[in-house]
XYZ file of C-alpha atoms in Angstrom:
60
model
C -43.977 7.595 22.208
C -40.762 9.320 21.175
C -38.700 6.613 22.866
C -40.638 3.861 21.099
C -40.085 5.539 17.728
C -36.322 5.832 18.214
C -36.179 2.244 19.474
C -37.979 1.151 16.297
C -35.602 3.138 14.068
C -32.496 1.654 15.715
C -33.812 -1.918 15.649
C -32.044 -3.830 12.860
C -33.647 -7.229 13.384
C -35.002 -8.513 10.109
C -32.843 -6.208 7.997
C -30.688 -9.117 6.856
C -33.740 -11.104 5.792
C -34.984 -8.143 3.774
C -31.569 -7.747 2.141
C -31.480 -11.445 1.232
C -34.988 -11.136 -0.197
C -33.938 -8.227 -2.392
C -30.853 -10.119 -3.595
C -32.938 -13.231 -4.348
C -35.434 -11.142 -6.308
C -32.696 -9.543 -8.379
C -31.090 -12.917 -9.075
C -34.455 -14.334 -10.161
C -34.978 -11.414 -12.537
C -31.531 -11.944 -14.060
C -32.103 -15.687 -14.497
C -35.494 -15.143 -16.114
C -33.921 -12.655 -18.510
C -31.069 -15.023 -19.391
C -33.197 -18.130 -19.855
C -36.254 -16.545 -21.469
C -37.247 -17.724 -24.929
C -35.971 -14.499 -26.499
C -32.733 -14.389 -24.503
C -29.448 -14.704 -26.358
C -28.403 -17.746 -24.308
C -31.571 -19.589 -25.248
C -31.164 -18.708 -28.925
C -27.495 -19.721 -28.905
C -28.234 -23.065 -27.273
C -31.036 -23.684 -29.754
C -28.693 -23.067 -32.687
C -26.012 -25.289 -31.150
C -28.414 -28.193 -30.606
C -29.840 -27.808 -34.107
C -26.316 -27.862 -35.545
C -25.382 -30.978 -33.539
C -28.631 -32.726 -34.524
C -27.957 -31.940 -38.187
C -24.444 -33.378 -37.982
C -25.724 -36.523 -36.233
C -28.436 -36.987 -38.869
C -25.832 -36.605 -41.629
C -23.833 -39.474 -40.115
C -26.733 -41.916 -40.383
């Protein structure tokens, strides 16, 4: 039993997959924060498109 436990502790198979999963989860959280409807990027893009649409409407 003791040998099996130490073998389990030293086994690193699957550790990389877990690390990639954690990284992917963190990246998803960051992207959701950036592109959410209350995020500053979303607000900035909304203002930019509204400004451009106003200028295009003024030309017609």
